[in-house]
Short mmCIF file of C-alpha atoms and ligand atoms in Angstrom, two decimals:
data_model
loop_
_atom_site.label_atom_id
_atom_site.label_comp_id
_atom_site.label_asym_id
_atom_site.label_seq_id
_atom_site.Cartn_x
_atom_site.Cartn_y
_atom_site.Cartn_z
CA UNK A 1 69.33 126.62 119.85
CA UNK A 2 73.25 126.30 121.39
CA UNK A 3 75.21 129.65 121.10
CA UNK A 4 78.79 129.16 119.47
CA UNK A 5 80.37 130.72 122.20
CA UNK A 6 84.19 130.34 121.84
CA UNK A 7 86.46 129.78 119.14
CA UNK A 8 89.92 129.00 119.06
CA UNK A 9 92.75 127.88 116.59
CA UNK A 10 95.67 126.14 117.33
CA UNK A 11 98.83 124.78 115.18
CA UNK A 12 98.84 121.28 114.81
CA UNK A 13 100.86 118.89 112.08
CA UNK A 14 99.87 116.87 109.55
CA UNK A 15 101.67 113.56 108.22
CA UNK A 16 104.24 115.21 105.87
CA UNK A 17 105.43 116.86 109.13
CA UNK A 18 103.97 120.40 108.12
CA UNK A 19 102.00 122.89 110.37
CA UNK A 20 98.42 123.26 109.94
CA UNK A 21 95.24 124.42 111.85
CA UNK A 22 92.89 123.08 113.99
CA UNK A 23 89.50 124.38 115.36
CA UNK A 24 87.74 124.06 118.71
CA UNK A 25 84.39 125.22 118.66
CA UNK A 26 82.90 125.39 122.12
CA UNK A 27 79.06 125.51 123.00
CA UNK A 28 77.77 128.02 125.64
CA UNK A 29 76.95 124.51 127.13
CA UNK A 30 80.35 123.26 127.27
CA UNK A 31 79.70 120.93 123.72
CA UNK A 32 83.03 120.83 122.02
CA UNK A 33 83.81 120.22 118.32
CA UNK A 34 87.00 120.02 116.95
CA UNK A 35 88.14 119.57 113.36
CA UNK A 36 91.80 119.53 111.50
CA UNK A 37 92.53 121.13 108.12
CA UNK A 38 94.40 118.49 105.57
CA UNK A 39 96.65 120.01 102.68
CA UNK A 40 97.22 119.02 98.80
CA UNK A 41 100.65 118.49 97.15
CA UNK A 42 98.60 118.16 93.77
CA UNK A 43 96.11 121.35 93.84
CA UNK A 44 93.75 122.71 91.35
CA UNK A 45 94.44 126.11 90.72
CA UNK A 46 90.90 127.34 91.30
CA UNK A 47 90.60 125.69 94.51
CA UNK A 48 90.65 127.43 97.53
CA UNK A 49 94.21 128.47 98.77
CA UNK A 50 96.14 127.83 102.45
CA UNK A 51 97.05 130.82 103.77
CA UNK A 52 100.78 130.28 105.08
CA UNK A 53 103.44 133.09 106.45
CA UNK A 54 106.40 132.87 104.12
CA UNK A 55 109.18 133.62 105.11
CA UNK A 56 112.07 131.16 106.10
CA UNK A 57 110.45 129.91 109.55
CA UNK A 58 109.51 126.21 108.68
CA UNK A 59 110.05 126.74 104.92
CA UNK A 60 107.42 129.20 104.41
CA UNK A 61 104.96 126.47 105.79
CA UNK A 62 103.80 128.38 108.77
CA UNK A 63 99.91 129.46 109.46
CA UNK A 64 99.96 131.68 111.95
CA UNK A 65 98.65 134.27 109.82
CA UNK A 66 95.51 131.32 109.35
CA UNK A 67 94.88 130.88 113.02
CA UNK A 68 94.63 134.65 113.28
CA UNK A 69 92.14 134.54 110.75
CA UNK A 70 90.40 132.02 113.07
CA UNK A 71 90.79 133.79 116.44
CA UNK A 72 90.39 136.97 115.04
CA UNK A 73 87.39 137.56 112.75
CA UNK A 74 86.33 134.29 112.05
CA UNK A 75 85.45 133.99 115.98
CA UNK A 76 84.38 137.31 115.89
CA UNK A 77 81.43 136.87 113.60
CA UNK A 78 80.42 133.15 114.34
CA UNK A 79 79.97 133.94 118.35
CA UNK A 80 76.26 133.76 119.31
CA UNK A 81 75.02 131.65 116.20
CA UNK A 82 73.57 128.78 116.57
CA UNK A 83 75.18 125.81 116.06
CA UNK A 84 73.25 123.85 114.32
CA UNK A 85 72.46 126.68 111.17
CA UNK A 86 75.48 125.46 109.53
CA UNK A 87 74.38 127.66 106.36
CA UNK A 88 74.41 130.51 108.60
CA UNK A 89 77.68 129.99 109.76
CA UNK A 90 79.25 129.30 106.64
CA UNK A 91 77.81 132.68 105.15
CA UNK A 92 79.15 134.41 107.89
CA UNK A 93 82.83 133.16 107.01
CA UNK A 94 82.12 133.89 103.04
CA UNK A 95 81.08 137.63 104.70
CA UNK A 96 84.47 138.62 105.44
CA UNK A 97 86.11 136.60 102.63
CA UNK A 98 83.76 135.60 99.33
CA UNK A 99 87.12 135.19 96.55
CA UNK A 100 86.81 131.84 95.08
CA UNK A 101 90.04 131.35 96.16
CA UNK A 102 89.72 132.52 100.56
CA UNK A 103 93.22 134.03 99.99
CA UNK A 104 92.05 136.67 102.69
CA UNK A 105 90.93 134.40 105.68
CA UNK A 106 92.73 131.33 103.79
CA UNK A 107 91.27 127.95 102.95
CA UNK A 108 92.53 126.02 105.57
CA UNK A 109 91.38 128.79 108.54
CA UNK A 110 87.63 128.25 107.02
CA UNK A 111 87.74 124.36 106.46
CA UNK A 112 88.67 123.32 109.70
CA UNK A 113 86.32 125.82 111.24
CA UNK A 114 83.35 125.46 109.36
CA UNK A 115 84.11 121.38 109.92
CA UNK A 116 84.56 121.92 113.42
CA UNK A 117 80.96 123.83 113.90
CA UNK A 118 79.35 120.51 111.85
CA UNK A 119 80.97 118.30 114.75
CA UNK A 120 79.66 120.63 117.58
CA UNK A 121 76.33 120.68 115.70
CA UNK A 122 76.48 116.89 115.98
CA UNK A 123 77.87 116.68 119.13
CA UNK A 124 75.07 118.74 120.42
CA UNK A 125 72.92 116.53 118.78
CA UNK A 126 74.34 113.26 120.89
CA UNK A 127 75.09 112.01 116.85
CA UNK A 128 77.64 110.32 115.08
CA UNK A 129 78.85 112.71 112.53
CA UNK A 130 77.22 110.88 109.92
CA UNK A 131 74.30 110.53 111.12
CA UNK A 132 73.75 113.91 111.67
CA UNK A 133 74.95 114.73 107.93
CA UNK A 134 72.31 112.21 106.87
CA UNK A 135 69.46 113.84 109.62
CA UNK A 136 70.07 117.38 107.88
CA UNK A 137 70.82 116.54 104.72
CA UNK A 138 67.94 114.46 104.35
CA UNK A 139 70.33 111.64 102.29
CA UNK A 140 70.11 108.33 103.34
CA UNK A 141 73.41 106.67 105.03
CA UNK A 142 75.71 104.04 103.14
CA UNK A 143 78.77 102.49 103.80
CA UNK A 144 80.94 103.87 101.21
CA UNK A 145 83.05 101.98 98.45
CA UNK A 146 86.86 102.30 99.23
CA UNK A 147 88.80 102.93 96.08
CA UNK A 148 92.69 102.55 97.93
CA UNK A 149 96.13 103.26 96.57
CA UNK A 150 98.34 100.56 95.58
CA UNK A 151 101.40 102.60 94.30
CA UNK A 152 102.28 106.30 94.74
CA UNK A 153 103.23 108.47 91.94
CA UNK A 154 103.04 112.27 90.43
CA UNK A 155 103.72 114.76 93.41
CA UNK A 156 103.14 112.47 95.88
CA UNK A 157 106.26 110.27 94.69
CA UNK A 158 109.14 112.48 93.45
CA UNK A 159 107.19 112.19 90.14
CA UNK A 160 109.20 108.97 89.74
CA UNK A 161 106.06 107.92 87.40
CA UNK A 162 104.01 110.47 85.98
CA UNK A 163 100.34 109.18 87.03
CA UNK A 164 99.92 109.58 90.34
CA UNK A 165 97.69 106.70 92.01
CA UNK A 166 97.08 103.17 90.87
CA UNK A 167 94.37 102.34 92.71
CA UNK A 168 91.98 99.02 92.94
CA UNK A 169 88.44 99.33 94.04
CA UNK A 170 86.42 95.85 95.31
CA UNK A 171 83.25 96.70 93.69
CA UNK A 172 82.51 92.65 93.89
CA UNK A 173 83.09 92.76 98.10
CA UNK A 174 79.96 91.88 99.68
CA UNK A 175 81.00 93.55 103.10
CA UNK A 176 83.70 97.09 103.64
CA UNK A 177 85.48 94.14 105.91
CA UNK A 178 85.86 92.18 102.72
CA UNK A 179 87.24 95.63 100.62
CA UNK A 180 89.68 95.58 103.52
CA UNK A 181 90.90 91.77 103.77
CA UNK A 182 91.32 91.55 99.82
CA UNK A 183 93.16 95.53 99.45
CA UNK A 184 95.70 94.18 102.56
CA UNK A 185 96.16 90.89 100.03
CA UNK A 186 96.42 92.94 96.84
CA UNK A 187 98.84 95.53 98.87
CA UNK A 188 101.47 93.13 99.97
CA UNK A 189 101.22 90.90 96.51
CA UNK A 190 102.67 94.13 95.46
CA UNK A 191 104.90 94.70 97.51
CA UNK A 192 106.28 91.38 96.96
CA UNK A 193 106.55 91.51 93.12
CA UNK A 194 108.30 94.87 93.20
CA UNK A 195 111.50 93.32 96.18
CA UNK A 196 111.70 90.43 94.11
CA UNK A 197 112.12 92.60 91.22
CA UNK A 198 114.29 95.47 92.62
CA UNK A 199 111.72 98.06 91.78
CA UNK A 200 110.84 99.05 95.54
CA UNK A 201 111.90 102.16 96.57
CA UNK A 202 109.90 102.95 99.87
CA UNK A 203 106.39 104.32 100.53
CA UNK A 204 104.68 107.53 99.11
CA UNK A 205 103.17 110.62 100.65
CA UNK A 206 99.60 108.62 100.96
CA UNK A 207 101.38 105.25 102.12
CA UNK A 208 101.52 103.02 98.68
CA UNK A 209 104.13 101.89 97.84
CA UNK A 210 106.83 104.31 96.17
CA UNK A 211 107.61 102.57 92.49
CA UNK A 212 111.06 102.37 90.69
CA UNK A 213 109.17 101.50 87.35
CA UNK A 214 110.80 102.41 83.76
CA UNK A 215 106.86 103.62 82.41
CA UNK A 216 103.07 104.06 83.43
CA UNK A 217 102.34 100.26 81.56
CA UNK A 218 104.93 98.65 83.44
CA UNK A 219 102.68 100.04 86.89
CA UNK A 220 99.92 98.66 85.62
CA UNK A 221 101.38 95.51 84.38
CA UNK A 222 102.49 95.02 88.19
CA UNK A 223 99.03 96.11 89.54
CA UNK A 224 97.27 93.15 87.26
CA UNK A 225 100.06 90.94 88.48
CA UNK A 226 100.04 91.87 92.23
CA UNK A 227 96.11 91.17 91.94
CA UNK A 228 96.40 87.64 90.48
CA UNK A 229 98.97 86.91 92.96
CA UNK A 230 96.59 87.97 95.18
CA UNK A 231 94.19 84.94 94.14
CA UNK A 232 91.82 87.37 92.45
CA UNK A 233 90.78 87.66 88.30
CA UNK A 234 91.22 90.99 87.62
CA UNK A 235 88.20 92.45 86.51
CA UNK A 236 85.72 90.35 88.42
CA UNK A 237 85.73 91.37 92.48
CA UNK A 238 88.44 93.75 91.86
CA UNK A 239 88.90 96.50 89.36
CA UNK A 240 91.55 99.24 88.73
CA UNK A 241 91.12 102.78 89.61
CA UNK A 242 93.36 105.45 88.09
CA UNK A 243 93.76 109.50 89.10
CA UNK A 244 96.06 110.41 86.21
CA UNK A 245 96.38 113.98 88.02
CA UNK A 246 97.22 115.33 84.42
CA UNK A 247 97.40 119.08 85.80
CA UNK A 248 100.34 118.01 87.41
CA UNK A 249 102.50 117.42 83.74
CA UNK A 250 100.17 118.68 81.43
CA UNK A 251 99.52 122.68 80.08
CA UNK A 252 97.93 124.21 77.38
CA UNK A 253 96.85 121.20 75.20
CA UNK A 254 100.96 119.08 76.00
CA UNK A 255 101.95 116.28 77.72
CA UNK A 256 105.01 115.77 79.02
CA UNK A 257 105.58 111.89 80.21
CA UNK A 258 108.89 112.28 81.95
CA UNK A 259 109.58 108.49 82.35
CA UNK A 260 109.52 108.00 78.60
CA UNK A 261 110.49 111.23 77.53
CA UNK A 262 107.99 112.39 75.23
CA UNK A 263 105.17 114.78 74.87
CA UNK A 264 101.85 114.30 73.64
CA UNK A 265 98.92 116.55 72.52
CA UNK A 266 95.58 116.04 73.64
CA UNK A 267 94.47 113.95 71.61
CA UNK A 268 97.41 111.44 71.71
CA UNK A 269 96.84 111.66 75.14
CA UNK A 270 93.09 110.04 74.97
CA UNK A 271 94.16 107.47 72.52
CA UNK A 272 96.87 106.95 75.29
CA UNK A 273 94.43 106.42 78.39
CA UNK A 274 91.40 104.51 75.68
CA UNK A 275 94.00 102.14 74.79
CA UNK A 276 94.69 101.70 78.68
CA UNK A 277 90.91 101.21 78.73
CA UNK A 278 90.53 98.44 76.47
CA UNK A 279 93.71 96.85 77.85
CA UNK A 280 92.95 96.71 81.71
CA UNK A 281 89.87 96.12 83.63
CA UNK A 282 89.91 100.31 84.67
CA UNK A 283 86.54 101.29 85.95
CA UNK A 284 87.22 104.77 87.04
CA UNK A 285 90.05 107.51 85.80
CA UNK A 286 90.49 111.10 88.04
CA UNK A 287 91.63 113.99 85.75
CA UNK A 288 92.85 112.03 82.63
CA UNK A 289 93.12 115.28 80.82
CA UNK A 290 94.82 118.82 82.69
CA UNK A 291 92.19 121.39 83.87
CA UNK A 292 92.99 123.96 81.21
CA UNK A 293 91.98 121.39 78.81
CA UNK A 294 88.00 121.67 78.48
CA UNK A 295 87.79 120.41 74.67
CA UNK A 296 89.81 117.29 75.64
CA UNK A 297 87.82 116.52 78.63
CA UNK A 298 84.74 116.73 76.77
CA UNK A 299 86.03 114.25 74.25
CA UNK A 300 87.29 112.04 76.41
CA UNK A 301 83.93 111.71 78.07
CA UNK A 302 82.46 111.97 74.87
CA UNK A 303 84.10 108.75 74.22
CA UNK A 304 84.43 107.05 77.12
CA UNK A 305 81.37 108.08 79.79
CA UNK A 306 79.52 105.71 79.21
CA UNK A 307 81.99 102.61 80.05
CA UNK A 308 83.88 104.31 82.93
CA UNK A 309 83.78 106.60 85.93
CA UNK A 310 85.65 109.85 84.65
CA UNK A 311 86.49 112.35 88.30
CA UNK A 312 86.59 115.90 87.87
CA UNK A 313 89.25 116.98 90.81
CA UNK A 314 91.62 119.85 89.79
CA UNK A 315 88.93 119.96 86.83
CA UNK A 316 86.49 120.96 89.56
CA UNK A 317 88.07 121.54 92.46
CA UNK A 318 84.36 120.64 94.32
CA UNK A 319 83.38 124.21 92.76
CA UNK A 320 79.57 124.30 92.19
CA UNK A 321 79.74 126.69 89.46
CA UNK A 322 82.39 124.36 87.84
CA UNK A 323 80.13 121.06 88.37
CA UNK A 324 77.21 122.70 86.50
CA UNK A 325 79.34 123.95 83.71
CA UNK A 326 80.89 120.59 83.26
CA UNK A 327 77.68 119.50 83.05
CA UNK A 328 76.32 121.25 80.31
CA UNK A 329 79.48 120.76 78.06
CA UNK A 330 79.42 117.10 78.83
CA UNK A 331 82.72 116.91 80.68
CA UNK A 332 83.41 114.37 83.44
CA UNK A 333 80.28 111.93 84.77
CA UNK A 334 81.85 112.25 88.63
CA UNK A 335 83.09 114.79 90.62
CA UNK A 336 85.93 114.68 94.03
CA UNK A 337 84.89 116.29 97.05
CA UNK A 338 87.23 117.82 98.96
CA UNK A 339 86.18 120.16 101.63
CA UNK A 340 89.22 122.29 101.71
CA UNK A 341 89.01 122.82 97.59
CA UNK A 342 85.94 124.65 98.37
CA UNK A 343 86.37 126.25 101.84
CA UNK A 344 83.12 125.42 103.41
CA UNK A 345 80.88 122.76 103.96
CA UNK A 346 77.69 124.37 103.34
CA UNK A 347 79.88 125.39 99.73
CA UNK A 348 81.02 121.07 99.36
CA UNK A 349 77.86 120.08 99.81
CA UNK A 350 75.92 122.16 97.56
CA UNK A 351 78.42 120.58 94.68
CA UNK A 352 77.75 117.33 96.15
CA UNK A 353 73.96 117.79 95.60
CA UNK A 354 74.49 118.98 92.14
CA UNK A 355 76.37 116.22 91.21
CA UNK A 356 74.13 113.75 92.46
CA UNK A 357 71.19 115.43 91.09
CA UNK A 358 72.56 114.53 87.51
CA UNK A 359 73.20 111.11 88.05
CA UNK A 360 77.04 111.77 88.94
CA UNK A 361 79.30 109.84 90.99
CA UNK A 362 80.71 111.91 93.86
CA UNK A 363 83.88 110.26 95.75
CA UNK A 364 84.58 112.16 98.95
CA UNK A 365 88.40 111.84 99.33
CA UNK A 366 91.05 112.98 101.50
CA UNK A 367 94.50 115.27 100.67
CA UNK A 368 97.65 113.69 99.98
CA UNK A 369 98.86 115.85 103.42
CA UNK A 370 96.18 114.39 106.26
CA UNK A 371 96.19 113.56 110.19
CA UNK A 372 94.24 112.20 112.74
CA UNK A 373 90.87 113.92 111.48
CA UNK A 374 88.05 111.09 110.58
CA UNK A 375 85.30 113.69 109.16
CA UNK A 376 85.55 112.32 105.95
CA UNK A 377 84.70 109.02 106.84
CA UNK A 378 82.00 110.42 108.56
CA UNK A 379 81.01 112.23 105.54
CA UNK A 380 81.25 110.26 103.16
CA UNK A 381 78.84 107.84 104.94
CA UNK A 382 76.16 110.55 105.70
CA UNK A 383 75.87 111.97 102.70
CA UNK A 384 75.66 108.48 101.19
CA UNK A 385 77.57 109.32 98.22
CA UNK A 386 78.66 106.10 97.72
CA UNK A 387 82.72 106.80 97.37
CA UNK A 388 85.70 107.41 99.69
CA UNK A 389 89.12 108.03 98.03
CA UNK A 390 91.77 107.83 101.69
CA UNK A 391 95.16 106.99 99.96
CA UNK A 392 96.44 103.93 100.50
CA UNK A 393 96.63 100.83 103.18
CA UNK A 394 98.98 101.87 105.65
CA UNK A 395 100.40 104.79 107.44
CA UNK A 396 97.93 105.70 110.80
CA UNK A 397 96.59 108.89 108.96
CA UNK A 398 94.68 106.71 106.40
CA UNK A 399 94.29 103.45 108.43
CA UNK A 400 92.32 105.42 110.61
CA UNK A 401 89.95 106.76 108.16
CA UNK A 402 89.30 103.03 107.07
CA UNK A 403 89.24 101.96 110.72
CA UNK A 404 86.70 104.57 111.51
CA UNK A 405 84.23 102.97 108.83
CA UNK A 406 84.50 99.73 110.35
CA UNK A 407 83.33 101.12 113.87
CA UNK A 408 80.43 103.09 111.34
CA UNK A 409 79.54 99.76 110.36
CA UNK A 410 78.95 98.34 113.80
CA UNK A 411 76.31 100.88 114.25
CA UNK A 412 74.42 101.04 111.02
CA UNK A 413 75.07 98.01 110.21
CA UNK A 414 77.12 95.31 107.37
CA UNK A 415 73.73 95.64 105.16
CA UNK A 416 74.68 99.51 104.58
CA UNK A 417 77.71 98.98 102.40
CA UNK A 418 76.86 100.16 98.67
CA UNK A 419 79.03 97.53 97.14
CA UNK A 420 79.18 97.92 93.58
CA UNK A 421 76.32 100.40 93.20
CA UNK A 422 78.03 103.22 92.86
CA UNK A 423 79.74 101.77 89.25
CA UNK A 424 76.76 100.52 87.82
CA UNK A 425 77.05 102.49 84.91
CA UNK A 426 80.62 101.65 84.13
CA UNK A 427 81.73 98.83 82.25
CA UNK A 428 82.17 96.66 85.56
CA UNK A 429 78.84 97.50 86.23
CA UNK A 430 77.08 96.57 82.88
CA UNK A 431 79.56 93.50 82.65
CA UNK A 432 78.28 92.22 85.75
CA UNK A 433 74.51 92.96 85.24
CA UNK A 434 74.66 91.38 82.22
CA UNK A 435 76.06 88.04 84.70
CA UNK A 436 73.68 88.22 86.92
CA UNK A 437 70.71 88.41 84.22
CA UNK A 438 72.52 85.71 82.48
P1 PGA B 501 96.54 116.23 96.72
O1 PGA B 501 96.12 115.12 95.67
O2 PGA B 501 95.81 116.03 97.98
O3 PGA B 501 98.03 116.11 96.84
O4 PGA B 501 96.20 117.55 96.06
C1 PGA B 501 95.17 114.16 95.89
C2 PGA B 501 94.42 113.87 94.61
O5 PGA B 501 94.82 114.34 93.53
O6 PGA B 501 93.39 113.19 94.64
ZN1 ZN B 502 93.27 113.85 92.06
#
C-alpha cells in the first residue's frame, strides 16, 4: 500500500496553443506521477466534455474552473487511497460526478488525474507504464501497429477536404523501425507531389500535410501516388487507412461534401466509401457513417466487415455501454480508445476489454489537440491492443509518441511488434494469408 497523499493541478498548453490541465499525484513516499489532458477539435457528442470558463479570457478556452475540480474535490476524496487500486480511485471521481458526460468535475480534470494516479501506481512499482498496464491487466505486451497521417482534413484542416485523415498503415513492416523509415518516405513523396503540383498549403492540426485538393478522390489519388513514389506497391507492405469523421458533415441521415457541393443520403454515402473500397487498397475506415446514423452503420458493416477494419470513434466515443450495443446490432468490428472520451481509465479500459472480448480491433489514439504526454504509447503497448492512431510524422507532440515506442522497443524487445496481426481479418489480411499459403 502507498497513500495518495497530495494532489495538485496546474495549467499547462497543448500544441494548438490552448490551456489545459495537468496532474501531479504525489505518494506519501515522495513517488510522483504526472499526466496531461489532450483535447478534440472533432468530438462525439456523447463523449465526455472539457470543462472550460467562458468568458472572453483566452477565447473561452480557460480551465480554471477544471483545476478547481482537481484541487478541490477531486483531491479531496482520492487522499489516503492507495495507489495502486486504480478502480478505487476512479470510483471515487465517478462519486462526485457519474453524468456520462463529467460536465460537473469536467472530462479533462478526471483524465489527467485518473492518468496521473496509473503513472504513480507504476512509478511506485519501479515500471514502465506499460508494463505495469500489462502486470494488472493481465494482457500480454506488443509493440503496436502505427496507422500515421499523411494529409490533414475535416476540423483539423479548415475543412478544406471533407474527410479528415488519409492515413497509411505498414501492416507488411517486419520491425516499428521499419513502419517509421517507410511513413518518413511515404510523408515526403507527398509532400513532393503536392509543391510540384501547387496543391500545398502548409501542415494540419496533427502535422500532415494541409491539402489544396479540388475532391476526396483527388487525396487519395495523391496518397497512391506519393506511395509509389515512395518505391512501395500499394497494397502490399503498405495500405491506406481512412477516418472519414462523418459526424463532422453529416446529420440526420445527409451528407454534405463541401468540396463538390453536393449532399448525399445514407445510402449514397456507402456506395460512395464501397466504391472507394474496391478502388484503393483501404484496410481500415473510422466513422464512415455520422453517429446519429445507427441503420447506416449497420449496413455498412453489414456489407463491408468482413473485408475491412470499420472504427467506431464519435460512434462510440470509448463508451462501454455503446461498444456492447454496437455489438449486438452488428455495427462497427473496431472501436477508438480515447481516454478523455470516457473520463477514466478504469471506464477506457473496461471498453477496451469488451471490444477485445468479441474479436474487435481496438486502436488507442491520441486527440487532434496533444503535448508532451507519452501515456498512450505506453498504453497502447500494455494493453497489447495491437493499434496506435498519433496523427501524423512530424510536429514534437506526435514524434514523441512514436519516439517513445522506439525506446519501448529497446526494452521488450524488436520481436514484440504485432505487425500485421491486428488486420488479419481484413482484406490485407486474407490477401496476404492466402500468399503465404500459396
Ligand atoms: P479529435 O479527432 O481529436 O479532433 O476529436 C481525432 C479523431 O477523430 O480521431
Ligand atoms: Zn476519428
Amino acid at each position: 500500500m502507498a497513500a495518495i497523499e497530495g494532489i495538485k493541478a496546474r495549467r499547462v498548453w497543448d500544441s494548438r496553443g490552448k490551456p489545459t490541465v495537468e496532474v501531479d499525484v504525489t505518494l506519501e513516499n515522495g513517488v510522483l506521477g504526472r499526466a496531461i489532458a489532450p483535447a478534440g477539435a472533432s468530438r462525439g457528442t456523447r463523449e465526455a466534455v472539457d470543462l472550460r470558463d467562458g468568458g472572453v479570457m483566452l477565447r473561452g478556452q480557460n480551465v480554471q474552473s477544471a483545476l478547481d475540480s482537481v484541487n478541490g474535490p477531486i483531491a479531496a476524496a482520492l487522499t489516503g487511497l492507495d495507489v495502486q487500486d486504480q478502480s478505487r480511485a476512479d470510483e471515487a471521481i465517478l462519486a462526485l460526478d457519474n453524468s456520462p458526460l463529467k460536465d460537473t468535475l469536467g472530462g479533462n480534470a478526471t483524465v489527467a488525474t485518473s492518468l496521473a494516479v496509473l503513472h504513480a501506481a507504476a512509478a511506485n512499482a519501479g515500471r514502465p507504464l506499460w508494463q505495469h498496464v500489462a502486470e494488472t491487466t493481465g494482457f500480454t505486451p506488443s509493440l503496436p501497429l502505427p496507422e500515421i497521417q499523411i494529409f490533414g482534413g475535416g476540423a483539423h484542416a479548415g475543412r478544406r477536404v471533407d474527410i479528415q485523415d488519409f492515413m497509411i498503415m505498414i501492416p507488411g513492416a517486419a520491425s516499428f523501425d521499419e513502419v517509421m523509415e517507410v511513413t518518413s518516405e511515404v510523408y515526403f513523396a507527398a509532400g513532393d507531389i503536392m509543391k510540384s503540383k501547387g496543391k500545398l498549403a502548409g501542415v494540419a492540426d496533427e502535422g500532415g500535410w494541409w491539402p489544396v485538393f479540388d475532391s476526396n478522390e483527388e487525396a487519395l489519388e495523391t496518397l497512391i501516388e506519393a506511395i509509389e513514389k515512395a518505391g512501395e506497391k500499394p497494397g502490399e507492405r503498405v495500405v491506406v487507412s481512412l477516418d472519414i469523421a462523418a459526424s463532422e458533415f453529416g446529420k440526420e441521415g445527409r451528407y454534405r461534401l463541401a468540396l463538390e457541393d453536393r449532399y448525399l443520403d445514407s445510402a449514397e454515402m456507402i456506395e460512395m466509401l464501397g466504391g472507394w473500397l474496391e478502388t484503393y487498397p483501404i484496410a481500415s475506415i473510422e466513422d464512415p457513417l455520422a453517429e446519429d446514423d445507427v441503420a447506416g452503420t449497420v449496413e455498412f458493416t453489414r456489407r463491408f466487415g468482413d473485408r475491412v477494419q470499420i472504427i467506431g470513434d464519435d460512434y462510440l466515443v470509448t463508451n462501454v455501454d455503446l461498444v456492447r450495443k454496437a455489438q449486438t446490432q452488428g455495427a462497427c468490428n473496431a472501436v477508438l480508445i480515447k481516454v478523455n472520451q470516457a473520463g477514466t481509465i478504469s471506464e477506457s479500459f473496461e471498453t477496451f476489454r469488451m471490444a477485445r472480448a468479441k474479436g474487435w480491433g481496438a486502436i488507442v489514439s491520441a486527440r487532434s489537440g496533444e503535448t508532451e504526454d507519452v501515456s498512450i504509447s505506453h498504453l497502447a503497448t500494455g494493453l497489447g491492443g495491437g493499434q496506435l492512431k498519433v496523427g501524423s510524422f512530424t510536429r514534437s507532440e506526435r514524434m514523441i509518441k512514436w519516439n517513445e515506442c522506439l525506446r519501448i522497443q529497446d526494452t521488450l524487445g524488436s520481436g514484440s511488434f504485432v505487425g500485421g496481426k491486428p488486420l488479419a481479418n481484413t482484406w490485407w489480411g486474407s490477401k496476404n494469408n492466402k500468399e503465404t499459403a500459396a
